[in-house]
Amino acid sequence: MSRTLLLLRHASAGVALGRTDHARGLSAQGMAEAAAAGRALADHTPDLVVCSTAMRAQQTAACLGLATTPVLDPEVYLASADGLLERIRQVPDAVSTLLLVGHNPGLGELAAALDDDPRLQRGFPTAALAVFAVGDGAWAEVRTGRLVDLVTPGS
């Protein structure tokens, strides 16, 4: 079974104003960005959505218009690239398409580590969606990928 990994950085967040970073929600612009990311996912319906517990990540996932209920994982919040890759390697092999909704710097670093495509070396902005083909082996074996598509706000 060929596997697809979708990495989505949360959309633009609002100002914290007395809230913790974890509790920051999306701005109006972020809501529009997340909806656009949802439209970009039309050709890549995930079997599993793993999402950070941060409010802005949860709101991003909710705006995507997916039928799949996200699995909230506190380890995704502020995870390093290595930590995110370890989480990906825990995905059941019955899953063919995984969507991971998280944060920088870990998510952008993971994307750049999976494929040395120059577009990934320029940063990973809010609401960026990277689509990777990661082969047909087990998720536990994922080490690299091939960037199939990169969608960013305004692209």
Short mmCIF file of C-alpha atoms in Angstrom, two decimals, residues 24-146:
data_model
loop_
_atom_site.label_atom_id
_atom_site.label_comp_id
_atom_site.label_asym_id
_atom_site.label_seq_id
_atom_site.Cartn_x
_atom_site.Cartn_y
_atom_site.Cartn_z
CA ARG A 24 -4.23 31.07 21.36
CA GLY A 25 -6.92 30.68 18.72
CA LEU A 26 -6.96 31.49 15.02
CA SER A 27 -7.32 34.99 13.69
CA ALA A 28 -9.92 35.78 11.02
CA GLN A 29 -7.14 35.46 8.44
CA GLY A 30 -6.22 32.09 9.96
CA MET A 31 -9.78 30.80 9.56
CA ALA A 32 -9.66 31.69 5.85
CA GLU A 33 -6.21 30.08 5.49
CA ALA A 34 -7.41 26.87 7.14
CA ALA A 35 -10.46 26.69 4.87
CA ALA A 36 -8.15 27.11 1.85
CA ALA A 37 -5.94 24.30 3.16
CA GLY A 38 -9.06 22.15 3.41
CA ARG A 39 -9.78 22.75 -0.26
CA ALA A 40 -6.19 21.77 -1.08
CA LEU A 41 -6.77 18.47 0.73
CA ALA A 42 -9.56 17.49 -1.68
CA ASP A 43 -7.28 15.04 -3.51
CA HIS A 44 -5.71 13.66 -0.33
CA THR A 45 -8.39 12.51 2.12
CA PRO A 46 -6.64 11.37 5.30
CA ASP A 47 -7.51 8.12 7.04
CA LEU A 48 -6.06 9.51 10.25
CA VAL A 49 -5.61 13.07 11.50
CA VAL A 50 -3.17 13.59 14.37
CA CYS A 51 -3.37 17.09 15.79
CA SER A 52 -1.59 19.13 18.42
CA THR A 53 -3.71 19.98 21.47
CA ALA A 54 -3.03 23.72 21.01
CA MET A 55 -6.23 25.66 20.29
CA ARG A 56 -4.95 27.10 17.00
CA ALA A 57 -4.08 23.63 15.68
CA GLN A 58 -7.46 22.22 16.74
CA GLN A 59 -9.27 25.13 15.08
CA THR A 60 -7.20 24.65 11.93
CA ALA A 61 -8.21 20.98 11.81
CA ALA A 62 -11.86 21.89 12.40
CA CYS A 63 -11.85 24.36 9.48
CA LEU A 64 -10.58 21.76 7.01
CA GLY A 65 -14.04 20.29 6.47
CA LEU A 66 -12.88 16.71 6.94
CA ALA A 67 -15.14 13.86 8.05
CA THR A 68 -12.24 12.34 10.01
CA THR A 69 -12.21 13.30 13.71
CA PRO A 70 -8.71 14.39 14.75
CA VAL A 71 -6.79 12.46 17.37
CA LEU A 72 -5.48 15.09 19.77
CA ASP A 73 -1.92 14.38 20.83
CA PRO A 74 -0.22 16.63 23.41
CA GLU A 75 3.19 15.36 22.28
CA VAL A 76 2.74 17.13 18.92
CA TYR A 77 2.67 20.56 20.59
CA LEU A 78 6.21 21.99 20.33
CA ALA A 79 7.63 18.63 19.22
CA SER A 80 10.98 18.50 17.48
CA ALA A 81 11.36 17.05 13.99
CA ASP A 82 12.65 13.84 15.57
CA GLY A 83 9.71 13.72 17.97
CA LEU A 84 7.23 14.18 15.13
CA LEU A 85 8.93 11.48 13.07
CA GLU A 86 8.73 9.14 16.06
CA ARG A 87 4.97 9.87 16.32
CA ILE A 88 4.54 9.13 12.60
CA ARG A 89 6.33 5.82 13.06
CA GLN A 90 3.65 4.80 15.60
CA VAL A 91 0.81 5.07 13.08
CA PRO A 92 -1.00 1.77 12.41
CA ASP A 93 -0.18 0.23 9.05
CA ALA A 94 -3.88 0.11 8.11
CA VAL A 95 -3.61 3.91 7.57
CA SER A 96 -2.62 4.87 4.03
CA THR A 97 -2.88 8.68 4.34
CA LEU A 98 -1.88 10.52 7.52
CA LEU A 99 -2.43 14.22 8.20
CA LEU A 100 -0.31 15.74 10.96
CA VAL A 101 -1.39 19.21 12.15
CA GLY A 102 1.31 20.91 14.18
CA HIS A 103 3.75 23.75 14.71
CA ASN A 104 7.09 25.18 13.71
CA PRO A 105 9.95 24.84 14.07
CA GLY A 106 9.50 21.05 14.33
CA LEU A 107 7.07 20.63 11.44
CA GLY A 108 9.12 22.71 8.99
CA GLU A 109 12.32 20.97 10.04
CA LEU A 110 10.68 17.59 9.53
CA ALA A 111 9.47 18.58 6.05
CA ALA A 112 12.97 19.72 5.08
CA ALA A 113 14.51 16.53 6.52
CA LEU A 114 12.15 14.27 4.56
CA ASP A 115 13.04 15.81 1.18
CA ASP A 116 15.74 18.31 0.25
CA ASP A 117 13.44 20.10 -2.21
CA PRO A 118 14.58 23.76 -2.30
CA ARG A 119 11.03 24.99 -1.63
CA LEU A 120 11.18 23.38 1.82
CA GLN A 121 14.48 25.05 2.64
CA ARG A 122 12.86 28.51 2.43
CA GLY A 123 10.68 27.98 5.50
CA PHE A 124 7.29 26.57 6.33
CA PRO A 125 4.74 29.40 6.77
CA THR A 126 1.47 29.21 8.66
CA ALA A 127 -1.15 27.09 6.87
CA ALA A 128 1.53 25.47 4.68
CA LEU A 129 0.54 21.99 3.51
CA ALA A 130 3.25 19.61 2.33
CA VAL A 131 2.23 16.36 0.63
CA PHE A 132 4.79 13.56 0.71
CA ALA A 133 4.85 10.12 -0.87
CA VAL A 134 6.61 8.01 1.76
CA GLY A 135 6.69 4.65 0.02
CA ASP A 136 4.77 1.46 0.60
CA GLY A 137 6.56 0.10 3.66
CA ALA A 138 5.34 0.29 7.23
CA TRP A 139 4.98 3.68 8.90
CA ALA A 140 7.59 2.48 11.39
CA GLU A 141 10.10 2.46 8.51
CA VAL A 142 9.54 6.05 7.30
CA ARG A 143 12.81 7.96 7.08
CA THR A 144 12.46 10.04 3.92
CA GLY A 145 9.77 11.08 1.49
CA ARG A 146 9.26 12.66 -1.89
#
